[in-house]
């Protein structure tokens, strides 16, 4: 595979989605894998763009058919990543981002050990709670559930290769972009990208 697979995880409210969206505006040749989910669309979300929204029966059929690279239950809903689409994008040289939790990250990494794992954290619990409340989408009970889940999620940060604290958004975005650009400058991908130039530089003068 030519492209790099990035696994990005974060507790709800840490700003992962906003960071990834901003990154896509600054870098070419990178896309986000669109996951399947059984949860209902949130305001502004579009089927096939943000998620593939399916019912529980359809999701279970995809699991039974072995279509998912990984799948997991988060709260009362299920999420899964289709294997075929992901592999196809990587083979074309595209960098692909998977936004999944630590459970899904473990499953994917076992199948793609060359993937790079990035964990994004909020600067504090208070900041995380403020961000969840500022969404204005959830009840106090749901927010508390998300806070409890966030604490459990954050304990797995040591399983990742890179750690970014999203205190200042611009700084966190710059760090995430630097990670992607540095990976593209590694010898192996650069050798493929500039194969013709390398041949011209190194070929015999005879």
XYZ file of N, CA, C and O in Angstrom:
824
model
N 0.826 -1.190 0.000
C 0.000 0.000 0.000
C 0.867 1.249 0.000
O 1.907 1.284 0.641
N 0.450 2.274 -0.714
C 1.252 3.476 -0.863
C 0.843 4.547 0.142
O 1.684 5.204 0.729
N -0.456 4.749 0.321
C -0.921 5.772 1.246
C -0.691 5.366 2.693
O -0.440 4.201 3.001
N -0.766 6.346 3.594
C -0.609 6.094 5.030
C -1.969 6.118 5.703
O -2.785 6.997 5.438
N -2.200 5.153 6.565
C -3.433 5.097 7.332
C -3.196 5.750 8.691
O -2.289 5.355 9.425
N -4.008 6.759 9.011
C -3.930 7.449 10.298
C -5.154 7.104 11.130
O -6.291 7.301 10.688
N -4.926 6.607 12.315
C -6.007 6.338 13.255
C -6.026 7.485 14.257
O -5.049 7.699 14.991
N -7.105 8.244 14.286
C -7.202 9.387 15.194
C -8.343 9.159 16.177
O -9.491 8.951 15.781
N -8.010 9.197 17.453
C -8.999 8.975 18.509
C -8.992 10.147 19.482
O -7.982 10.850 19.619
N -10.114 10.320 20.154
C -10.235 11.394 21.142
C -11.546 11.215 21.889
O -12.501 10.656 21.337
N -11.627 11.689 23.117
C -12.915 11.669 23.809
C -13.860 12.670 23.154
O -13.417 13.646 22.540
N -15.140 12.422 23.250
C -16.134 13.331 22.695
C -15.955 14.718 23.299
O -15.882 14.871 24.521
N -15.840 15.736 22.424
C -15.675 17.107 22.898
C -14.246 17.598 22.880
O -13.979 18.773 23.172
N -13.297 16.742 22.508
C -11.886 17.153 22.493
C -11.536 17.978 21.256
O -10.472 18.585 21.196
N -12.427 17.984 20.248
C -12.184 18.792 19.048
C -11.607 18.026 17.881
O -11.141 18.632 16.908
N -11.663 16.707 17.952
C -11.086 15.875 16.882
C -11.690 16.179 15.526
O -10.963 16.371 14.544
N -12.997 16.218 15.439
C -13.674 16.421 14.156
C -13.331 17.777 13.559
O -13.075 17.896 12.353
N -13.291 18.812 14.385
C -12.950 20.150 13.902
C -11.510 20.211 13.415
O -11.215 20.841 12.387
N -10.605 19.544 14.110
C -9.206 19.531 13.701
C -9.025 18.807 12.376
O -8.308 19.274 11.490
N -9.689 17.666 12.229
C -9.572 16.899 10.986
C -10.154 17.690 9.817
O -9.573 17.733 8.730
N -11.283 18.334 10.033
C -11.905 19.130 8.976
C -10.976 20.258 8.531
O -10.811 20.509 7.327
N -10.341 20.925 9.476
C -9.415 22.011 9.138
C -8.176 21.471 8.437
O -7.630 22.109 7.528
N -7.726 20.287 8.843
C -6.559 19.685 8.206
C -6.826 19.389 6.736
O -5.960 19.607 5.877
N -8.019 18.909 6.429
C -8.371 18.581 5.046
C -8.348 19.811 4.150
O -8.104 19.705 2.944
N -8.588 20.978 4.722
C -8.557 22.219 3.951
C -7.129 22.682 3.675
O -6.911 23.507 2.794
N -6.164 22.135 4.414
C -4.779 22.577 4.275
C -3.890 21.570 3.554
O -2.796 21.919 3.118
N -4.343 20.335 3.452
C -3.531 19.298 2.822
C -4.287 18.622 1.688
O -5.488 18.355 1.812
N -3.583 18.335 0.603
C -4.157 17.566 -0.490
C -3.780 16.101 -0.329
O -2.823 15.757 0.369
N -4.528 15.228 -0.981
C -4.198 13.815 -0.970
C -4.519 13.110 0.324
O -3.921 12.075 0.645
N -5.452 13.649 1.088
C -5.868 13.007 2.336
C -7.388 13.063 2.434
O -8.009 14.058 2.040
N -7.994 12.008 2.930
C -9.446 11.964 3.073
C -9.799 11.225 4.350
O -8.962 10.562 4.969
N -11.062 11.348 4.734
C -11.558 10.676 5.929
C -12.418 9.490 5.512
O -13.285 9.614 4.642
N -12.150 8.350 6.107
C -12.971 7.173 5.851
C -14.353 7.399 6.452
O -14.473 7.808 7.611
N -15.384 7.166 5.666
C -16.762 7.372 6.130
C -17.271 6.082 6.767
O -17.413 5.062 6.090
N -17.520 6.132 8.052
C -17.948 4.951 8.792
C -19.451 4.711 8.670
O -20.219 5.618 8.326
N -19.856 3.495 8.957
C -21.274 3.150 9.083
C -21.685 3.315 10.549
O -20.887 3.026 11.449
N -22.893 3.759 10.780
C -23.384 3.885 12.145
C -24.890 3.656 12.206
O -25.605 3.918 11.231
N -25.335 3.190 13.368
C -26.776 2.980 13.573
C -27.418 4.165 14.285
O -28.631 4.172 14.475
N -26.626 5.167 14.658
C -27.233 6.322 15.341
C -27.925 7.235 14.342
O -27.621 7.223 13.148
N -28.822 8.053 14.858
C -29.558 8.982 14.005
C -28.662 10.155 13.609
O -27.772 10.548 14.372
N -28.855 10.727 12.430
C -28.043 11.883 12.003
C -28.264 13.081 12.922
O -29.388 13.344 13.371
N -27.198 13.812 13.192
C -27.304 15.056 13.938
C -27.608 16.180 12.954
O -27.436 16.008 11.749
N -28.075 17.320 13.446
C -28.392 18.435 12.551
C -27.211 18.786 11.643
O -26.087 18.973 12.116
N -27.462 18.833 10.340
C -26.425 19.195 9.380
C -25.636 18.028 8.828
O -24.906 18.188 7.840
N -25.736 16.853 9.426
C -25.010 15.685 8.931
C -25.698 15.111 7.699
O -26.927 15.079 7.625
N -24.869 14.620 6.755
C -25.391 14.098 5.491
C -24.992 12.647 5.307
O -23.846 12.279 5.549
N -25.946 11.848 4.874
C -25.688 10.436 4.648
C -24.681 10.256 3.516
O -24.794 10.874 2.452
N -23.666 9.428 3.750
C -22.636 9.187 2.754
C -21.503 10.182 2.794
O -20.460 9.968 2.182
N -21.689 11.288 3.504
C -20.653 12.305 3.641
C -20.059 12.263 5.047
O -18.836 12.146 5.217
N -20.917 12.385 6.042
C -20.460 12.328 7.433
C -20.412 10.886 7.940
O -19.460 10.474 8.593
N -21.462 10.152 7.651
C -21.573 8.731 7.989
C -22.458 8.049 6.964
O -23.224 8.709 6.250
N -22.351 6.725 6.924
C -23.351 5.922 6.238
C -24.346 5.512 7.331
O -24.041 4.658 8.166
N -25.512 6.129 7.334
C -26.500 5.849 8.370
C -27.333 4.636 7.981
O -27.997 4.633 6.929
N -27.292 3.594 8.806
C -28.023 2.353 8.530
C -28.762 1.924 9.789
O -28.433 2.348 10.900
N -29.761 1.069 9.609
C -30.467 0.560 10.785
C -29.708 -0.631 11.374
O -28.735 -1.128 10.801
N -30.170 -1.068 12.530
C -29.477 -2.152 13.250
C -29.427 -3.440 12.420
O -28.397 -4.131 12.383
N -30.502 -3.752 11.732
C -30.568 -4.982 10.933
C -29.533 -4.970 9.812
O -28.836 -5.968 9.570
N -29.418 -3.836 9.109
C -28.457 -3.718 8.014
C -27.031 -3.797 8.551
O -26.161 -4.442 7.944
N -26.777 -3.172 9.687
C -25.449 -3.187 10.286
C -25.045 -4.612 10.639
O -23.915 -5.051 10.348
N -25.941 -5.353 11.250
C -25.644 -6.732 11.647
C -25.401 -7.616 10.426
O -24.580 -8.540 10.477
N -26.091 -7.315 9.317
C -25.883 -8.084 8.090
C -24.480 -7.837 7.535
O -23.819 -8.762 7.044
N -24.006 -6.591 7.621
C -22.662 -6.255 7.160
C -21.600 -6.928 8.027
O -20.573 -7.384 7.528
N -21.864 -6.985 9.321
C -20.939 -7.676 10.230
C -20.858 -9.153 9.873
O -19.772 -9.733 9.761
N -22.016 -9.775 9.662
C -22.073 -11.199 9.335
C -21.364 -11.506 8.022
O -20.778 -12.579 7.852
N -21.393 -10.556 7.089
C -20.771 -10.753 5.777
C -19.264 -10.464 5.804
O -18.583 -10.615 4.795
N -18.752 -10.032 6.951
C -17.329 -9.739 7.068
C -16.896 -8.480 6.348
O -15.732 -8.348 5.956
N -17.819 -7.538 6.180
C -17.519 -6.316 5.429
C -16.712 -5.297 6.232
O -16.078 -4.417 5.653
N -16.734 -5.400 7.555
C -16.096 -4.389 8.390
C -14.683 -4.773 8.794
O -14.418 -5.912 9.196
N -13.786 -3.800 8.695
C -12.441 -3.966 9.210
C -12.472 -3.932 10.736
O -11.737 -4.636 11.421
N -13.337 -3.084 11.254
C -13.553 -2.999 12.695
C -14.967 -2.536 12.940
O -15.579 -1.871 12.098
N -15.510 -2.888 14.083
C -16.809 -2.362 14.499
C -16.892 -2.419 16.023
O -16.234 -3.235 16.660
N -17.667 -1.504 16.569
C -17.756 -1.415 18.017
C -19.063 -0.744 18.413
O -19.699 -0.048 17.612
N -19.447 -0.962 19.663
C -20.623 -0.309 20.223
C -20.161 0.858 21.078
O -19.270 0.713 21.924
N -20.738 2.036 20.842
C -20.456 3.234 21.616
C -21.783 3.757 22.146
O -22.665 4.122 21.363
N -21.933 3.777 23.459
C -23.220 4.055 24.078
C -24.240 3.055 23.552
O -24.042 1.854 23.638
N -25.318 3.525 22.947
C -26.362 2.612 22.471
C -26.303 2.389 20.967
O -27.222 1.808 20.381
N -25.242 2.846 20.336
C -25.153 2.757 18.878
C -23.929 1.956 18.443
O -22.999 1.731 19.220
N -23.937 1.543 17.172
C -22.852 0.758 16.617
C -22.169 1.528 15.484
O -22.823 2.268 14.744
N -20.850 1.329 15.377
C -20.051 1.991 14.351
C -19.141 0.953 13.692
O -18.665 0.030 14.359
N -18.893 1.112 12.392
C -18.034 0.167 11.704
C -17.338 0.799 10.507
O -17.834 1.754 9.908
N -16.171 0.263 10.155
C -15.374 0.745 9.029
C -15.331 -0.310 7.941
O -14.884 -1.433 8.191
N -15.786 0.036 6.739
C -15.777 -0.906 5.616
C -14.345 -1.127 5.132
O -13.610 -0.177 4.872
N -13.949 -2.380 5.006
C -12.579 -2.734 4.633
C -12.266 -2.366 3.178
O -11.227 -1.768 2.887
N -13.136 -2.733 2.240
C -12.831 -2.610 0.809
C -12.544 -1.172 0.398
O -11.569 -0.896 -0.313
N -13.372 -0.236 0.834
C -13.185 1.172 0.463
C -11.887 1.728 1.010
O -11.160 2.465 0.322
N -11.557 1.359 2.236
C -10.331 1.838 2.871
C -9.101 1.363 2.106
O -8.202 2.152 1.787
N -9.053 0.080 1.790
C -7.903 -0.489 1.082
C -7.760 0.133 -0.305
O -6.647 0.444 -0.756
N -8.882 0.339 -0.977
C -8.853 0.927 -2.323
C -8.221 2.314 -2.304
O -7.406 2.650 -3.161
N -8.578 3.133 -1.312
C -8.020 4.483 -1.225
C -6.528 4.448 -0.936
O -5.752 5.207 -1.530
N -6.106 3.593 -0.040
C -4.689 3.498 0.298
C -3.869 3.058 -0.905
O -2.759 3.546 -1.134
N -4.400 2.136 -1.694
C -3.669 1.619 -2.840
C -3.515 2.641 -3.961
O -2.650 2.495 -4.819
N -4.335 3.675 -3.958
C -4.190 4.745 -4.946
C -3.188 5.804 -4.485
O -2.929 6.774 -5.198
N -2.629 5.630 -3.292
C -1.657 6.584 -2.768
C -2.239 7.645 -1.873
O -1.533 8.556 -1.437
N -3.518 7.537 -1.582
C -4.181 8.535 -0.748
C -3.932 8.237 0.727
O -3.934 7.085 1.151
N -3.685 9.274 1.519
C -3.626 9.125 2.965
C -5.067 9.108 3.489
O -5.898 9.911 3.062
N -5.347 8.197 4.396
C -6.714 8.028 4.889
C -6.743 8.167 6.407
O -5.901 7.597 7.111
N -7.716 8.921 6.892
C -7.910 9.124 8.327
C -9.100 8.290 8.797
O -10.179 8.335 8.204
N -8.883 7.562 9.875
C -9.970 6.846 10.539
C -10.220 7.516 11.885
O -9.333 7.559 12.737
N -11.408 8.063 12.076
C -11.776 8.655 13.356
C -12.554 7.604 14.149
O -13.757 7.434 13.961
N -11.865 6.902 15.030
C -12.488 5.814 15.781
C -12.016 5.832 17.227
O -11.037 6.493 17.565
N -12.706 5.082 18.086
C -12.317 5.030 19.486
C -11.214 3.994 19.689
O -10.763 3.336 18.753
N -10.763 3.858 20.919
C -9.622 2.984 21.210
C -9.918 1.522 20.899
O -9.004 0.767 20.526
N -11.177 1.105 21.059
C -11.517 -0.281 20.745
C -11.332 -0.563 19.256
O -10.724 -1.556 18.860
N -11.854 0.341 18.427
C -11.694 0.200 16.991
C -10.248 0.329 16.576
O -9.785 -0.366 15.669
N -9.509 1.212 17.259
C -8.092 1.404 16.944
C -7.309 0.113 17.129
O -6.433 -0.227 16.335
N -7.617 -0.614 18.171
C -6.937 -1.889 18.414
C -7.209 -2.878 17.283
O -6.298 -3.563 16.813
N -8.456 -2.950 16.859
C -8.820 -3.878 15.800
C -8.110 -3.523 14.487
O -7.575 -4.393 13.799
N -8.129 -2.242 14.148
C -7.523 -1.808 12.888
C -6.014 -1.999 12.917
O -5.410 -2.462 11.949
N -5.390 -1.663 14.037
C -3.939 -1.757 14.125
C -3.455 -3.204 14.032
O -2.359 -3.469 13.530
N -4.278 -4.141 14.489
C -3.900 -5.545 14.374
C -3.876 -5.985 12.916
O -3.115 -6.872 12.534
N -4.714 -5.346 12.078
C -4.762 -5.670 10.648
C -3.810 -4.801 9.838
O -3.300 -5.228 8.798
N -3.545 -3.564 10.309
C -2.653 -2.628 9.627
C -1.620 -2.103 10.625
O -1.705 -0.955 11.082
N -0.624 -2.924 10.972
C 0.370 -2.493 11.974
C 1.240 -1.335 11.510
O 1.951 -0.737 12.323
N 1.179 -1.005 10.216
C 1.943 0.139 9.719
C 1.191 1.457 9.915
O 1.734 2.534 9.625
N -0.032 1.398 10.399
C -0.824 2.607 10.614
C -0.224 3.459 11.726
O 0.449 2.948 12.635
N -0.456 4.765 11.650
C -0.003 5.684 12.688
C -1.198 6.100 13.542
O -2.237 6.502 13.022
N -1.018 6.016 14.854
C -2.114 6.297 15.785
C -1.882 7.633 16.498
O -0.810 7.873 17.052
N -2.904 8.475 16.456
C -2.821 9.816 17.054
C -3.962 9.975 18.061
O -5.122 9.688 17.739
N -3.625 10.423 19.260
C -4.656 10.661 20.275
C -4.721 12.146 20.582
O -3.689 12.799 20.774
N -5.936 12.686 20.618
C -6.146 14.108 20.889
C -6.835 14.268 22.239
O -7.864 13.626 22.502
N -6.281 15.116 23.072
C -6.811 15.340 24.414
C -7.212 16.802 24.623
O -6.606 17.703 24.034
N -8.212 17.046 25.477
C -8.540 18.420 25.860
C -7.545 18.870 26.927
O -6.862 18.037 27.527
N -7.438 20.165 27.189
C -6.466 20.636 28.189
C -6.848 20.293 29.623
O -5.981 20.226 30.495
N -8.158 20.091 29.889
C -8.607 19.784 31.249
C -10.016 19.206 31.207
O -10.714 19.287 30.190
N -10.434 18.628 32.326
C -11.805 18.102 32.408
C -12.827 19.231 32.329
O -13.882 19.083 31.719
N -12.502 20.366 32.960
C -13.424 21.500 32.925
C -13.634 21.988 31.495
O -14.760 22.287 31.092
N -12.546 22.062 30.748
C -12.648 22.506 29.355
C -13.486 21.519 28.542
O -14.288 21.924 27.693
N -13.311 20.240 28.797
C -14.078 19.225 28.085
C -15.562 19.356 28.399
O -16.406 19.304 27.486
N -15.896 19.548 29.670
C -17.299 19.698 30.061
C -17.915 20.938 29.413
O -19.057 20.900 28.937
N -17.161 22.053 29.371
C -17.670 23.282 28.749
C -17.952 23.054 27.262
O -18.957 23.536 26.742
N -17.066 22.330 26.578
C -17.255 22.086 25.150
C -18.485 21.225 24.894
O -19.233 21.469 23.941
N -18.702 20.229 25.727
C -19.873 19.372 25.556
C -21.161 20.161 25.810
O -22.162 19.988 25.102
N -21.134 21.012 26.806
C -22.316 21.828 27.118
C -22.570 22.857 26.026
O -23.723 23.172 25.712
N -21.499 23.396 25.432
C -21.632 24.443 24.418
C -22.283 23.928 23.139
O -22.825 24.713 22.353
N -22.258 22.621 22.919
C -22.900 22.066 21.723
C -24.402 22.328 21.725
O -25.014 22.517 20.679
N -24.995 22.314 22.905
C -26.430 22.552 23.020
C -27.281 21.464 22.395
O -28.441 21.695 22.047
N -26.722 20.263 22.251
C -27.442 19.169 21.595
C -27.891 18.084 22.561
O -28.777 17.299 22.234
N -27.270 18.040 23.741
C -27.511 16.922 24.653
C -28.056 17.397 25.992
O -27.808 18.519 26.442
N -28.784 16.496 26.644
C -29.301 16.769 27.982
C -28.178 16.639 28.998
O -27.087 16.144 28.697
N -28.430 17.097 30.223
C -27.425 17.011 31.282
C -27.048 15.554 31.545
O -25.882 15.244 31.819
N -28.028 14.666 31.428
C -27.764 13.245 31.653
C -26.824 12.683 30.587
O -25.877 11.938 30.899
N -27.072 13.055 29.340
C -26.223 12.569 28.245
C -24.819 13.149 28.370
O -23.819 12.445 28.142
N -24.717 14.421 28.743
C -23.408 15.044 28.914
C -22.610 14.330 29.999
O -21.404 14.093 29.854
N -23.284 13.965 31.093
C -22.594 13.247 32.158
C -22.122 11.882 31.678
O -21.017 11.440 32.012
N -22.946 11.216 30.875
C -22.542 9.931 30.302
C -21.313 10.096 29.418
O -20.382 9.280 29.451
N -21.298 11.155 28.633
C -20.163 11.408 27.751
C -18.908 11.746 28.557
O -17.800 11.370 28.166
N -19.054 12.439 29.655
C -17.911 12.739 30.509
C -17.345 11.458 31.112
O -16.119 11.259 31.150
N -18.212 10.585 31.567
C -17.764 9.312 32.136
C -17.048 8.467 31.085
O -16.015 7.849 31.361
N -17.608 8.448 29.881
C -17.003 7.691 28.791
C -15.660 8.312 28.399
O -14.703 7.592 28.066
N -15.585 9.640 28.454
C -14.348 10.331 28.101
C -13.213 9.949 29.041
O -12.074 9.731 28.617
N -13.514 9.853 30.315
C -12.491 9.481 31.291
C -11.965 8.086 31.006
O -10.764 7.819 31.109
N -12.868 7.186 30.646
C -12.454 5.825 30.296
C -11.618 5.824 29.023
O -10.591 5.131 28.927
N -12.035 6.613 28.027
C -11.344 6.684 26.741
C -9.926 7.241 26.916
O -8.959 6.724 26.351
N -9.791 8.292 27.703
C -8.501 8.978 27.839
C -7.433 8.115 28.487
O -6.240 8.344 28.296
N -7.836 7.118 29.232
C -6.867 6.234 29.886
C -6.081 5.373 28.899
O -5.091 4.752 29.277
N -6.499 5.368 27.645
C -5.838 4.538 26.635
C -4.858 5.330 25.769
O -4.367 4.800 24.768
N -4.547 6.557 26.156
C -3.689 7.394 25.300
C -2.316 6.784 25.068
O -1.679 7.006 24.032
N -1.827 5.989 26.021
C -0.479 5.419 25.900
C -0.369 4.364 24.793
O 0.741 3.968 24.430
N -1.492 3.931 24.255
C -1.474 2.949 23.181
C -1.191 3.600 21.819
O -1.094 2.895 20.812
N -1.055 4.907 21.785
C -0.915 5.651 20.530
C 0.522 6.134 20.314
O 1.305 6.263 21.251
N 0.846 6.406 19.048
C 2.187 6.878 18.706
C 2.373 8.368 19.002
O 3.470 8.804 19.358
N 1.318 9.163 18.795
C 1.404 10.609 18.939
C 0.293 11.119 19.850
O -0.820 10.583 19.850
N 0.615 12.182 20.597
C -0.341 12.770 21.528
C -0.400 14.277 21.305
O 0.631 14.965 21.342
N -1.610 14.787 21.061
C -1.804 16.221 20.829
C -2.798 16.770 21.841
O -3.897 16.212 22.000
N -2.426 17.847 22.528
C -3.338 18.519 23.453
C -4.000 19.681 22.717
O -3.322 20.594 22.254
N -5.304 19.629 22.619
C -6.043 20.675 21.914
C -6.490 21.755 22.898
O -7.656 21.842 23.274
N -5.528 22.567 23.309
C -5.819 23.720 24.162
C -6.065 24.922 23.254
O -7.160 25.483 23.209
N -5.050 25.302 22.495
C -5.183 26.335 21.468
C -5.375 25.634 20.123
O -4.520 24.855 19.698
N -6.492 25.923 19.446
C -6.845 25.197 18.230
C -5.782 25.339 17.143
O -5.397 24.348 16.502
N -5.290 26.555 16.931
C -4.302 26.790 15.872
C -3.021 26.002 16.122
O -2.416 25.454 15.193
N -2.608 25.943 17.372
C -1.405 25.196 17.722
C -1.600 23.703 17.485
O -0.741 23.034 16.901
N -2.750 23.182 17.941
C -3.032 21.764 17.759
C -3.121 21.401 16.277
O -2.621 20.356 15.850
N -3.735 22.272 15.485
C -3.835 22.031 14.048
C -2.449 22.030 13.404
O -2.147 21.185 12.550
N -1.591 22.963 13.807
C -0.243 23.015 13.279
C 0.548 21.758 13.602
O 1.306 21.249 12.770
N 0.355 21.239 14.793
C 1.041 20.009 15.186
C 0.543 18.817 14.378
O 1.343 17.971 13.942
N -0.758 18.751 14.165
C -1.319 17.648 13.386
C -0.837 17.710 11.938
O -0.471 16.693 11.343
N -0.821 18.902 11.370
C -0.347 19.068 9.993
C 1.135 18.700 9.884
O 1.556 18.038 8.913
N 1.929 19.103 10.861
C 3.363 18.799 10.849
C 3.595 17.291 10.866
O 4.503 16.777 10.198
N 2.755 16.582 11.598
C 2.866 15.127 11.661
C 2.664 14.509 10.274
O 3.437 13.640 9.847
N 1.627 14.972 9.575
C 1.338 14.449 8.236
C 2.453 14.790 7.256
O 2.877 13.946 6.463
N 2.931 16.020 7.299
C 3.967 16.437 6.350
C 5.277 15.697 6.616
O 5.984 15.313 5.671
N 5.612 15.489 7.877
C 6.841 14.762 8.199
C 6.771 13.317 7.706
O 7.754 12.780 7.184
N 5.619 12.687 7.845
C 5.456 11.315 7.384
C 5.656 11.213 5.869
O 6.246 10.254 5.371
N 5.190 12.210 5.144
C 5.338 12.199 3.690
C 6.782 12.404 3.248
O 7.135 12.087 2.112
N 7.617 12.934 4.128
C 9.014 13.169 3.783
C 9.921 11.983 4.110
O 11.132 12.043 3.843
N 9.356 10.925 4.654
C 10.153 9.733 4.923
C 10.723 9.185 3.610
O 10.153 9.373 2.535
N 11.827 8.498 3.716
C 12.567 8.056 2.533
C 11.725 7.185 1.603
O 11.735 7.374 0.376
N 10.998 6.228 2.161
C 10.254 5.299 1.304
C 9.198 5.997 0.445
O 9.197 5.831 -0.784
N 8.287 6.792 1.025
C 7.303 7.462 0.163
C 7.918 8.492 -0.772
O 7.469 8.655 -1.908
N 8.971 9.177 -0.334
C 9.633 10.144 -1.194
C 10.307 9.458 -2.378
O 10.322 9.984 -3.501
N 10.866 8.267 -2.138
C 11.517 7.519 -3.228
C 10.516 7.134 -4.300
O 10.824 7.162 -5.497
N 9.306 6.780 -3.879
C 8.263 6.440 -4.855
C 7.785 7.687 -5.585
O 7.565 7.670 -6.793
N 7.629 8.758 -4.837
C 7.090 9.996 -5.419
C 8.056 10.603 -6.433
O 7.641 11.159 -7.452
N 9.344 10.486 -6.173
C 10.351 11.103 -7.043
C 11.228 10.052 -7.728
O 12.435 10.242 -7.892
N 10.606 8.951 -8.130
C 11.351 7.854 -8.761
C 12.078 8.321 -10.018
O 13.242 7.964 -10.249
N 11.400 9.116 -10.839
C 12.011 9.585 -12.091
C 13.188 10.509 -11.800
O 14.266 10.394 -12.406
N 13.004 11.420 -10.867
C 14.072 12.358 -10.531
C 15.288 11.626 -9.953
O 16.429 11.946 -10.283
N 15.014 10.615 -9.122
C 16.113 9.854 -8.537
C 16.897 9.095 -9.608
O 18.131 9.012 -9.569
N 16.167 8.555 -10.558
C 16.825 7.824 -11.639
C 17.752 8.757 -12.424
O 18.872 8.405 -12.782
N 17.275 9.972 -12.704
C 18.085 10.939 -13.431
C 19.305 11.372 -12.654
O 20.368 11.615 -13.214
N 19.150 11.469 -11.333
C 20.276 11.897 -10.493
C 21.341 10.810 -10.333
O 22.534 11.102 -10.242
N 20.904 9.562 -10.306
C 21.807 8.476 -9.941
C 22.258 7.591 -11.100
O 23.125 6.736 -10.907
N 21.659 7.767 -12.233
C 22.044 6.899 -13.349
C 23.478 7.164 -13.785
O 24.011 8.280 -13.595
N 24.087 6.155 -14.368
C 25.481 6.277 -14.779
C 25.633 7.335 -15.876
O 24.776 7.521 -16.726
N 26.728 8.069 -15.813
C 27.013 9.110 -16.794
C 27.549 8.533 -18.102
O 27.733 9.240 -19.081
N 27.852 7.225 -18.136
C 28.404 6.596 -19.346
C 27.386 6.548 -20.469
O 26.227 6.322 -20.253
